[in-house]
PDB file of C-alpha atoms in Angstrom:
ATOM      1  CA  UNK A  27     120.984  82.999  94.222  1.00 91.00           C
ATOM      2  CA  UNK A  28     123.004  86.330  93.739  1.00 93.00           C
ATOM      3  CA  UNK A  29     122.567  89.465  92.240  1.00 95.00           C
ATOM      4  CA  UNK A  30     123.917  89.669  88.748  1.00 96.00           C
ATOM      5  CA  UNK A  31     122.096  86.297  88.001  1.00 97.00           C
ATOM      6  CA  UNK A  32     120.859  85.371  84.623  1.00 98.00           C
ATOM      7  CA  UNK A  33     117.949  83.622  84.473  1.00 98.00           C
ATOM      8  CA  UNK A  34     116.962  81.091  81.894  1.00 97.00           C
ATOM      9  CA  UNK A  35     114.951  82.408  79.603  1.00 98.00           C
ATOM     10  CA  UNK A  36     111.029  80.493  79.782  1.00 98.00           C
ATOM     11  CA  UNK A  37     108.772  80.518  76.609  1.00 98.00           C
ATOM     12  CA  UNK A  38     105.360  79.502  76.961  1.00 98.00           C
ATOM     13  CA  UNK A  39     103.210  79.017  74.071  1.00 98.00           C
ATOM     14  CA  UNK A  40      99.726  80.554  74.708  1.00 98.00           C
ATOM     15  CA  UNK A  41      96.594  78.848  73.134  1.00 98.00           C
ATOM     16  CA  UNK A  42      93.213  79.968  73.214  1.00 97.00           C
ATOM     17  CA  UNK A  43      92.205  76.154  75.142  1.00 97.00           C
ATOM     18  CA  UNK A  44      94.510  77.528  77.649  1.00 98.00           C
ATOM     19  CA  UNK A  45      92.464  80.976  77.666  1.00 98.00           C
ATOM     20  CA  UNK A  46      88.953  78.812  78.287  1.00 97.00           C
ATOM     21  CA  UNK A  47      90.720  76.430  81.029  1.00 98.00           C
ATOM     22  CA  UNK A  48      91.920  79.117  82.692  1.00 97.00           C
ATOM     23  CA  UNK A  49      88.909  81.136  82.677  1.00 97.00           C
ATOM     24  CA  UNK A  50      86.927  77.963  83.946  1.00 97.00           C
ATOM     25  CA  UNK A  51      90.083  77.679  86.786  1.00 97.00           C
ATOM     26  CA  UNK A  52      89.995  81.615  87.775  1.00 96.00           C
ATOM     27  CA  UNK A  53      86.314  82.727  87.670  1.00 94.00           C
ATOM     28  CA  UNK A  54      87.043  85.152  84.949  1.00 93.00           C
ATOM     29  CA  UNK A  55      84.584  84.719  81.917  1.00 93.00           C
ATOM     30  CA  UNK A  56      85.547  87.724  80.657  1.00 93.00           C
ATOM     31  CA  UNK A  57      84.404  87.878  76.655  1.00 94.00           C
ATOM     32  CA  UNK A  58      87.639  89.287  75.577  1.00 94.00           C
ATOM     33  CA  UNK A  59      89.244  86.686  76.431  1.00 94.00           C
ATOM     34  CA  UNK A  60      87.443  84.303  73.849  1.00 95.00           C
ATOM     35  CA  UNK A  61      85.337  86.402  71.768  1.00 95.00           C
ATOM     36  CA  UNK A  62      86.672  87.914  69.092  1.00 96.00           C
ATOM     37  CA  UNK A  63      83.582  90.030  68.359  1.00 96.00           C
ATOM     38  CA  UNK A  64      83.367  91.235  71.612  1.00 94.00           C
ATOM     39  CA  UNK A  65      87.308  92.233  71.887  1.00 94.00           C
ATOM     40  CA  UNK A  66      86.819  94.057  69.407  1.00 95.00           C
ATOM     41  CA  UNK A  67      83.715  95.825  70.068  1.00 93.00           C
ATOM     42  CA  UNK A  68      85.736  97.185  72.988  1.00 89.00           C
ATOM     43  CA  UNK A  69      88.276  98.722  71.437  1.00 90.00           C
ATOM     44  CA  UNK A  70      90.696  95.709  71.573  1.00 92.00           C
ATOM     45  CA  UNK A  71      92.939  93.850  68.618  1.00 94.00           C
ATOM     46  CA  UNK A  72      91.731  90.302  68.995  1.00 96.00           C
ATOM     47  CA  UNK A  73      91.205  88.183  71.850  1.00 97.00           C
ATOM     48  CA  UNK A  74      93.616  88.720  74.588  1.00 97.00           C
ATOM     49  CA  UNK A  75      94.651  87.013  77.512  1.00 97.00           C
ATOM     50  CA  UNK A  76      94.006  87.177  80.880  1.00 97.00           C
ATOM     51  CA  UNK A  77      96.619  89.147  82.635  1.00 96.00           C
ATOM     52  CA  UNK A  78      96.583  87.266  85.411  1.00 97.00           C
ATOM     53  CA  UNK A  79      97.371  84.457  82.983  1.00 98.00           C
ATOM     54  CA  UNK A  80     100.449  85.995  81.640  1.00 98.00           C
ATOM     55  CA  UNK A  81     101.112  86.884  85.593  1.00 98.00           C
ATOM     56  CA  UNK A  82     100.669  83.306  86.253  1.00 98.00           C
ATOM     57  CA  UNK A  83     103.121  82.316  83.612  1.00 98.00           C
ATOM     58  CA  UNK A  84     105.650  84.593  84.961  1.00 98.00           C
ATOM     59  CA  UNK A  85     104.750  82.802  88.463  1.00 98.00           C
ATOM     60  CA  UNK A  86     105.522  79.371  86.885  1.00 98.00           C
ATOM     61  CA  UNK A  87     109.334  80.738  85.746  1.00 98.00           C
ATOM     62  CA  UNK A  88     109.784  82.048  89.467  1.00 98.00           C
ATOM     63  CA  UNK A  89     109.142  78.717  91.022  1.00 97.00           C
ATOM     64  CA  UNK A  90     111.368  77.328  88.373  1.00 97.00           C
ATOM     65  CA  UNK A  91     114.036  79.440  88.905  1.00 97.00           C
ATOM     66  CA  UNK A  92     113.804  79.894  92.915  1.00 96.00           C
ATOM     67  CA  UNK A  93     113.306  75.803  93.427  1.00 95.00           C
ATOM     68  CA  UNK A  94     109.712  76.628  94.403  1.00 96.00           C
ATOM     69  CA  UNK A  95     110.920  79.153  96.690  1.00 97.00           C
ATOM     70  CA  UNK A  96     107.705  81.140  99.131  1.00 97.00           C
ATOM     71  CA  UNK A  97     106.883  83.796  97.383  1.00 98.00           C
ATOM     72  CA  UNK A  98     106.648  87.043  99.390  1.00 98.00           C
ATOM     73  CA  UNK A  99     105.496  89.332  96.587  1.00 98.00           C
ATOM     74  CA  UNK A 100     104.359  89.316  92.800  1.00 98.00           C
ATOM     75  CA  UNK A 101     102.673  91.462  90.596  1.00 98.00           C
ATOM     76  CA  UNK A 102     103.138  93.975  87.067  1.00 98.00           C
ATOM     77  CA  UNK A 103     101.314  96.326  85.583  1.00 98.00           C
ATOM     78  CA  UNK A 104      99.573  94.887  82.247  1.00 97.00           C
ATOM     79  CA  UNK A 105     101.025  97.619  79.758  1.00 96.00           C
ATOM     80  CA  UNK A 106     100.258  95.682  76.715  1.00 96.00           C
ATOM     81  CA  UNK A 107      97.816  92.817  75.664  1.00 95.00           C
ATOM     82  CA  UNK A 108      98.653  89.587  74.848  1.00 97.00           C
ATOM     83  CA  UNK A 109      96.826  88.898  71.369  1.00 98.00           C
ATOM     84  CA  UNK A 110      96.103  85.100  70.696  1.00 98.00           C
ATOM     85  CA  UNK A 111      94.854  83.899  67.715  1.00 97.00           C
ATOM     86  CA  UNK A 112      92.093  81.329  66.815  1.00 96.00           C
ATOM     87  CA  UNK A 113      95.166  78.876  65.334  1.00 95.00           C
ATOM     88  CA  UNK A 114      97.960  77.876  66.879  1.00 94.00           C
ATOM     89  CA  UNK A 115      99.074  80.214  69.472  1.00 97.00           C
ATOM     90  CA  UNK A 116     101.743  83.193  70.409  1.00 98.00           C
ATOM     91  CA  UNK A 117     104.541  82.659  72.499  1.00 98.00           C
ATOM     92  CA  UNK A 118     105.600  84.623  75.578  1.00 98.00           C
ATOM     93  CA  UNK A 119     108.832  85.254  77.156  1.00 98.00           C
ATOM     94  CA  UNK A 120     109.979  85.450  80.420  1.00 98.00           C
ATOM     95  CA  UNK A 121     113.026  85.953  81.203  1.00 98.00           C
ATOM     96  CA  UNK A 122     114.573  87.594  84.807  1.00 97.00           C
ATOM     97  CA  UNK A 123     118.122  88.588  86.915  1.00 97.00           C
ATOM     98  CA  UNK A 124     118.356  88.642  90.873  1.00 98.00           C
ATOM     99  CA  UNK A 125     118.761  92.299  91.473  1.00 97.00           C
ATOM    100  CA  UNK A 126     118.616  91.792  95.070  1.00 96.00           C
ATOM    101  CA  UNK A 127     119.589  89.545  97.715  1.00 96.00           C
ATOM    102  CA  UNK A 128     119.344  90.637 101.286  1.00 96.00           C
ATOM    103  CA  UNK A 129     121.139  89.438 104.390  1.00 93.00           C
ATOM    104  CA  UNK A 130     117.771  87.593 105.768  1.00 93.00           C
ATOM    105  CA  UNK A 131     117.138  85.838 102.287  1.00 94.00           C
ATOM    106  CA  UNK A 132     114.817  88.071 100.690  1.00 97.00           C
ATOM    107  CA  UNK A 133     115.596  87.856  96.973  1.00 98.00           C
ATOM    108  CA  UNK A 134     114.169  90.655  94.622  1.00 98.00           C
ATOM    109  CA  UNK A 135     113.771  89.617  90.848  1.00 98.00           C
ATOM    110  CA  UNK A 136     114.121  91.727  87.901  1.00 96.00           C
ATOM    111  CA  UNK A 137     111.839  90.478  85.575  1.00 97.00           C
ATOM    112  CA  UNK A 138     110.431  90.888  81.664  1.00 97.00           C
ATOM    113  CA  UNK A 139     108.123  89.411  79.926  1.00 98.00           C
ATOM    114  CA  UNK A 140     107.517  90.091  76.084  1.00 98.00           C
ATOM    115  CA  UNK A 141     105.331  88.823  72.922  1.00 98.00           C
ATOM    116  CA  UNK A 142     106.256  89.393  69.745  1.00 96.00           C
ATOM    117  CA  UNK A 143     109.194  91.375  70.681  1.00 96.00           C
ATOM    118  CA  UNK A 144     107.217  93.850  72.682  1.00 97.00           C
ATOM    119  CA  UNK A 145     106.930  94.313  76.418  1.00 98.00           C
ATOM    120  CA  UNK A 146     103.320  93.207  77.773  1.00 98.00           C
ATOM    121  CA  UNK A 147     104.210  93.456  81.861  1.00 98.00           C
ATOM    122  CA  UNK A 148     105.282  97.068  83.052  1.00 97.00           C
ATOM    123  CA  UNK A 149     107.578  96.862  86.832  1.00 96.00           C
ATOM    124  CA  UNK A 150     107.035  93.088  86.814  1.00 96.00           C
ATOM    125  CA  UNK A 151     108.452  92.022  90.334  1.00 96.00           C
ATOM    126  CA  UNK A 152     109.275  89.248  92.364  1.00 98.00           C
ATOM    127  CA  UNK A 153     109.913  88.589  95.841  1.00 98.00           C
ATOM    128  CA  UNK A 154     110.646  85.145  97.235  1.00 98.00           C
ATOM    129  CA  UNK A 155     112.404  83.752 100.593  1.00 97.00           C
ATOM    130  CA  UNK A 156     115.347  81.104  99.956  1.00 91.00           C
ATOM    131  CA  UNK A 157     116.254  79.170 103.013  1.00 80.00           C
ATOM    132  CA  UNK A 158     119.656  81.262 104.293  1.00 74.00           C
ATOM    133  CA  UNK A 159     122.852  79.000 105.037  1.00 65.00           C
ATOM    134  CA  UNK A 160     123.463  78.075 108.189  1.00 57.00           C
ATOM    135  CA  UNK A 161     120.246  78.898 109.422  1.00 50.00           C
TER     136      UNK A 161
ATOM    137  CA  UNK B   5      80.770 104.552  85.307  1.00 53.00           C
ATOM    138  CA  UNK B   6      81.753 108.181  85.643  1.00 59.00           C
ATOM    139  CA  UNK B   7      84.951 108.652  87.587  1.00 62.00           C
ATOM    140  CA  UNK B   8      82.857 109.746  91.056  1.00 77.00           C
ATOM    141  CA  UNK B   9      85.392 110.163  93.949  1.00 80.00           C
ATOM    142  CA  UNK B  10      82.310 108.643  95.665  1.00 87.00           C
ATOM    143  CA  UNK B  11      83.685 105.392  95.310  1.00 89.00           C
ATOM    144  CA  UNK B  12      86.600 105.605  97.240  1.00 94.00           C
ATOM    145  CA  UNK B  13      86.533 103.864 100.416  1.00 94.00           C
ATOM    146  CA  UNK B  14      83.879 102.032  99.464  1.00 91.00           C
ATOM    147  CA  UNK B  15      84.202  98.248 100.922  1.00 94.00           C
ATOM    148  CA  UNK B  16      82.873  95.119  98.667  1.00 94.00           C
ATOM    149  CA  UNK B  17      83.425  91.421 100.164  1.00 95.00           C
ATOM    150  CA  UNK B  18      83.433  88.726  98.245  1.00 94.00           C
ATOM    151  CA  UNK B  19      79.787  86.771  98.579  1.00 94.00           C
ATOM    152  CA  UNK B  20      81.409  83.923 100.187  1.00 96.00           C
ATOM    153  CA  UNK B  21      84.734  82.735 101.844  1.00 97.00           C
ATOM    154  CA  UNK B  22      87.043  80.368  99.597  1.00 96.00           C
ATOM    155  CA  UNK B  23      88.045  77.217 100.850  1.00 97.00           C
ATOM    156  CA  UNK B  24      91.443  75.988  99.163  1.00 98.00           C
ATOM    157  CA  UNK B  25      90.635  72.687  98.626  1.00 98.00           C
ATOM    158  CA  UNK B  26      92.594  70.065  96.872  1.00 98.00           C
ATOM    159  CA  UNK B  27      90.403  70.013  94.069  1.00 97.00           C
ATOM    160  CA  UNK B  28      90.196  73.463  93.145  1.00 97.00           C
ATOM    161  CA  UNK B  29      94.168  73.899  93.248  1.00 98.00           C
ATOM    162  CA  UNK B  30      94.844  71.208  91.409  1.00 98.00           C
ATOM    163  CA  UNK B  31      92.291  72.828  88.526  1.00 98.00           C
ATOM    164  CA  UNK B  32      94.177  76.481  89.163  1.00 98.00           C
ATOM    165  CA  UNK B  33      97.542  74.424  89.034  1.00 98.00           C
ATOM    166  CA  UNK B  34      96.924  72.665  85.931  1.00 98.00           C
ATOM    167  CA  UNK B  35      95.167  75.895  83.886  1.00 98.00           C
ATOM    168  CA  UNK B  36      98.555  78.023  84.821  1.00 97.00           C
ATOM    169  CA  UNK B  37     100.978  74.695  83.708  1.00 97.00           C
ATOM    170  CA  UNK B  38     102.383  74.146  87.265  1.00 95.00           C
ATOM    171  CA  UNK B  39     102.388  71.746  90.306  1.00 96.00           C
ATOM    172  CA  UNK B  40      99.413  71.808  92.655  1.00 95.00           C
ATOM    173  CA  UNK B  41     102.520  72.569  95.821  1.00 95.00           C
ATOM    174  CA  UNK B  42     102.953  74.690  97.128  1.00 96.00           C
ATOM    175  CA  UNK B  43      99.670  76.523  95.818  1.00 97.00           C
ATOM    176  CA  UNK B  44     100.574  78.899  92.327  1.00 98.00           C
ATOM    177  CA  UNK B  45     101.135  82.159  94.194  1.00 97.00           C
ATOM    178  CA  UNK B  46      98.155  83.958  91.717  1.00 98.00           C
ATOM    179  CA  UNK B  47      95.546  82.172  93.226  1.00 98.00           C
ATOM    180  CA  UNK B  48      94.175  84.123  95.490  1.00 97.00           C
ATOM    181  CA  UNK B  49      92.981  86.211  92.328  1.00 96.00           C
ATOM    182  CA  UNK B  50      90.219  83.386  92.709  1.00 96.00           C
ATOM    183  CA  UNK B  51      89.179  85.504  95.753  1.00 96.00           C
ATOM    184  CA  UNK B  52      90.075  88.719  94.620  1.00 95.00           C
ATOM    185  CA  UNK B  53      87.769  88.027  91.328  1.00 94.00           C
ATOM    186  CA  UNK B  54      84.998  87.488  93.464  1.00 95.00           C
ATOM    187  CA  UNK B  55      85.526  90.467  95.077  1.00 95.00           C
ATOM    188  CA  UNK B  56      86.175  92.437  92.427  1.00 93.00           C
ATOM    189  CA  UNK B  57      82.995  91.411  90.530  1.00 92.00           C
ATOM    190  CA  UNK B  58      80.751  92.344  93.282  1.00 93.00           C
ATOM    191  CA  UNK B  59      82.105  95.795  93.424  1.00 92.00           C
ATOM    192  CA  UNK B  60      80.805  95.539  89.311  1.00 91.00           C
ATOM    193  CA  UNK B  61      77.551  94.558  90.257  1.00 92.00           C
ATOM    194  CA  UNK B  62      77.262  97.063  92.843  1.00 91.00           C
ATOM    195  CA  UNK B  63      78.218  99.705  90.257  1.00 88.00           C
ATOM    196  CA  UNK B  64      76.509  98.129  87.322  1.00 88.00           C
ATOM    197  CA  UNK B  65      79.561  97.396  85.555  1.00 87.00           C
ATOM    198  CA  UNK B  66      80.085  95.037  82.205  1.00 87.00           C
ATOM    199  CA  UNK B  67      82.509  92.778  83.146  1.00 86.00           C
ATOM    200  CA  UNK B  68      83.621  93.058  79.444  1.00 85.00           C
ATOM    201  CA  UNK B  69      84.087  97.014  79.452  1.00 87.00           C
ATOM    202  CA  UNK B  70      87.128  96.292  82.159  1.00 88.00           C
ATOM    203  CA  UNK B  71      90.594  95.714  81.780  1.00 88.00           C
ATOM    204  CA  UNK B  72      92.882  94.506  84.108  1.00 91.00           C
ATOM    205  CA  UNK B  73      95.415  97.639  84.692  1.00 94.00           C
ATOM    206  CA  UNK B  74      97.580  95.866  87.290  1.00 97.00           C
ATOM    207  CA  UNK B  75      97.883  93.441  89.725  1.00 98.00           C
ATOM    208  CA  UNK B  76     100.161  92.987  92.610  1.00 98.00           C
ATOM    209  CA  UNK B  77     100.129  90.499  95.581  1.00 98.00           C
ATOM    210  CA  UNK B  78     102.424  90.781  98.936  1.00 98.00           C
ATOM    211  CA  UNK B  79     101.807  87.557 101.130  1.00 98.00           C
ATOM    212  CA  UNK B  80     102.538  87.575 104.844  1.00 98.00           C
ATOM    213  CA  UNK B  81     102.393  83.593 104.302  1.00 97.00           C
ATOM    214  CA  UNK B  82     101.569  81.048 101.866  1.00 96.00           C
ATOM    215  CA  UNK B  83      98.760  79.898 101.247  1.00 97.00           C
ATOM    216  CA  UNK B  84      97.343  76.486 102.156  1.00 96.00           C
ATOM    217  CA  UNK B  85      95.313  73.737 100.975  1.00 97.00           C
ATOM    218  CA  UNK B  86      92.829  73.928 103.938  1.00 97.00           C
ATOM    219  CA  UNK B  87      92.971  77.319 104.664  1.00 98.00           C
ATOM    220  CA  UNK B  88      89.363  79.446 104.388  1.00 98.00           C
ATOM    221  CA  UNK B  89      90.108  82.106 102.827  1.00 98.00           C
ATOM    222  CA  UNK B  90      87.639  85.835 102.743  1.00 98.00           C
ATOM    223  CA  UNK B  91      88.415  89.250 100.776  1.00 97.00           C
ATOM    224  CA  UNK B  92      87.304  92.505 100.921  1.00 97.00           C
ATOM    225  CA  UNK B  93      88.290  95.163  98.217  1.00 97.00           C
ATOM    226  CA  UNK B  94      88.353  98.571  99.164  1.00 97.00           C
ATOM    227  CA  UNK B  95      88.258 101.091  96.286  1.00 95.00           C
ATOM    228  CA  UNK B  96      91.470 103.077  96.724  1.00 96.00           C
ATOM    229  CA  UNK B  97      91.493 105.799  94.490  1.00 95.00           C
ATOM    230  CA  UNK B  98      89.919 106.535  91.235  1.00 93.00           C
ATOM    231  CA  UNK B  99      91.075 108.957  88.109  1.00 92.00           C
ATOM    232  CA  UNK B 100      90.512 109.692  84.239  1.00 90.00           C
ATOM    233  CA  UNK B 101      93.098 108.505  81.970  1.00 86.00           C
ATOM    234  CA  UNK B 102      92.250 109.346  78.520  1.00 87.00           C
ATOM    235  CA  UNK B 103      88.836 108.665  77.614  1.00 85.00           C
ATOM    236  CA  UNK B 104      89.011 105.722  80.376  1.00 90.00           C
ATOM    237  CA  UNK B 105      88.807 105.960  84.111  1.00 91.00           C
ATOM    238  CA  UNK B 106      90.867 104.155  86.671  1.00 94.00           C
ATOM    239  CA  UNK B 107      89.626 102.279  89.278  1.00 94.00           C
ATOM    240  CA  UNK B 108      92.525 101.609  92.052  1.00 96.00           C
ATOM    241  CA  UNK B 109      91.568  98.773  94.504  1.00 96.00           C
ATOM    242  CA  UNK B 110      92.863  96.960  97.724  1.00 97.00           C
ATOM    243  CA  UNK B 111      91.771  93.262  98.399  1.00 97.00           C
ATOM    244  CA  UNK B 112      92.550  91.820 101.734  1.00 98.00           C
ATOM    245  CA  UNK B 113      92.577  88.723 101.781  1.00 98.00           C
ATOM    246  CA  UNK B 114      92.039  86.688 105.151  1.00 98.00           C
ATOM    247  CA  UNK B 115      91.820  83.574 106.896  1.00 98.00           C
ATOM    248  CA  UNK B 116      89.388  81.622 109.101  1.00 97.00           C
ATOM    249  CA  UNK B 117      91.222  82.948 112.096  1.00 97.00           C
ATOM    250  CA  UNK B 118      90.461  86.323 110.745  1.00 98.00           C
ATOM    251  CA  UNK B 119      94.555  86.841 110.316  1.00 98.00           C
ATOM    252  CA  UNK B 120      96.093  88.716 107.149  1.00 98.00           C
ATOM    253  CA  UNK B 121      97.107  85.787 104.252  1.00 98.00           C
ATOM    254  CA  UNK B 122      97.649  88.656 101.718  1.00 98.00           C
ATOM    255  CA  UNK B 123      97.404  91.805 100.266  1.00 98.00           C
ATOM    256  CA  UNK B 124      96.390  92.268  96.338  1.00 98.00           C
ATOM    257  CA  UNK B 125      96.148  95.773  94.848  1.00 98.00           C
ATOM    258  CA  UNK B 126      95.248  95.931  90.979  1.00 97.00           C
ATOM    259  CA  UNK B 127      93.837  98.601  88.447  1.00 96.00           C
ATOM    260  CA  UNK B 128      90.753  98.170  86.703  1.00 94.00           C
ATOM    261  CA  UNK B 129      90.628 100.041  83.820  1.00 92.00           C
ATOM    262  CA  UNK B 130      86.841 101.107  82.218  1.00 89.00           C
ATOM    263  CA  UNK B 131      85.987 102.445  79.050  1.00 80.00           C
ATOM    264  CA  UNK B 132      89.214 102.470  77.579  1.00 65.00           C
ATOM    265  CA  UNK B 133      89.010 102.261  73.692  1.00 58.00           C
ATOM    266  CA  UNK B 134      84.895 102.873  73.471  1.00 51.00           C
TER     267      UNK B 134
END
């Protein structure tokens, strides 16, 4: 990889079975994130997801991109919730550029990650090692 | 919750180590749409959860009244089916935003041998909204 790199764009379609199987998966049986009573009695639009699920989904285009590539760091700030309804499901996209590649094969990604247009991740970064040449 | 600088500093493990067991990957793996290898890099939230929860119950938090701010890992390896993983979250800072307060935390996440796997630090955000 080098800086300047376009990354393919990744959608993923988010469901609210994927909300419940990844609560069950991560521990987190947060209401919001299935009832839309209680969303809403908080202040929220709807149910949202998880923002470690939309994290996670940004993970998933990372290993695509980098060849599952270690990753040395991760992480956004959630600026913006991801609102999925009871039918069908929203789509979020992910899309990146290598803004960095250093001498010892640490490669920075620029990332974004919007639904409906909008931003939902704030400073979403990457960090991953790729194997340098010749070493 | 009141923002209470009282908090800060305040340690809260999680009530029991993790093992990363084949099983409980492959479960992560398939919720986030991804091979089980090498592990998803968000799962030591798992850990971090766990953590993060007890600090709730300390404080006598609704899970329900908290939204994730933000969440960042920095791993000083991979992480391994087999390893045995514990975390402790530290409260890091805490401040008003709005009508909601800020909770800053660090979670350090460790392994059987008691070395450094990785490093999460996330915002929980109470109140916000209400």
């Amino acid at each position: 990889m080098r800086a300047g790199d376009v990354l393919p764009e990744q959608v993923f379609t988010v469901t609210r079975a994927d909300l419940v199987a990844y609560a069950h998966a991560s521990g987190d049986h947060n209401p919001i994130h299935q009832d839309e009573e209680v969303a809403r009695s908080v202040g929220l639009p709807g149910v949202i997801a998880h923002g470690m699920y939309t994290l996670a989904l940004v993970g998933r285009a990372v290993r695509d991109w980098t060849d599952a590539a270690e990753v040395v760091e991760l992480g956004a700030k959630f600026t913006a919730p991801v609102v999925v309804p009871a039918d069908g499901g929203v789509d979020v996209v992910v899309s990146g550029t290598v803004k960095d590649v250093t001498a010892d094969g640490l490669v920075t990604l620029a990332l974004n990650a919007t639904c409906g247009g909008q931003k939902v991740l704030g400073m979403p970064r990457a960090v991953v090692r790729q194997a340098v040449a010749g070493a | 919750m009141p923002v209470d600088a009282t908090l800060v500093g305040r340690e809260h493990p999680a009530p029991a180590p993790l093992e990363v067991t084949p099983e409980r990957v492959a479960v992560f793996a398939r919720a986030v749409g991804q091979p089980a290898e090498p592990v998803p890099a968000t799962f030591p939230i798992v850990l971090a959860f766990e953590a993060m929860q007890a600090f709730l119950d300390a404080e006598q938090v609704d899970l329900h009244r908290i939204v994730h701010g933000e969440q960042r890992f920095a791993y000083e390896r991979p992480l391994r089916v087999g390893d045995v993983l514990s975390a402790v979250m530290t409260v890091t800072g805490v401040r008003s935003l709005g009508a909601a307060d800020v909770v800053a935390t660090a979670c350090e996440i460790r392994d059987a041998g008691g070395d450094l796997v990785c490093t999460g630090r996330a915002t929980l955000v109470h109140g916000a909204g209400q």
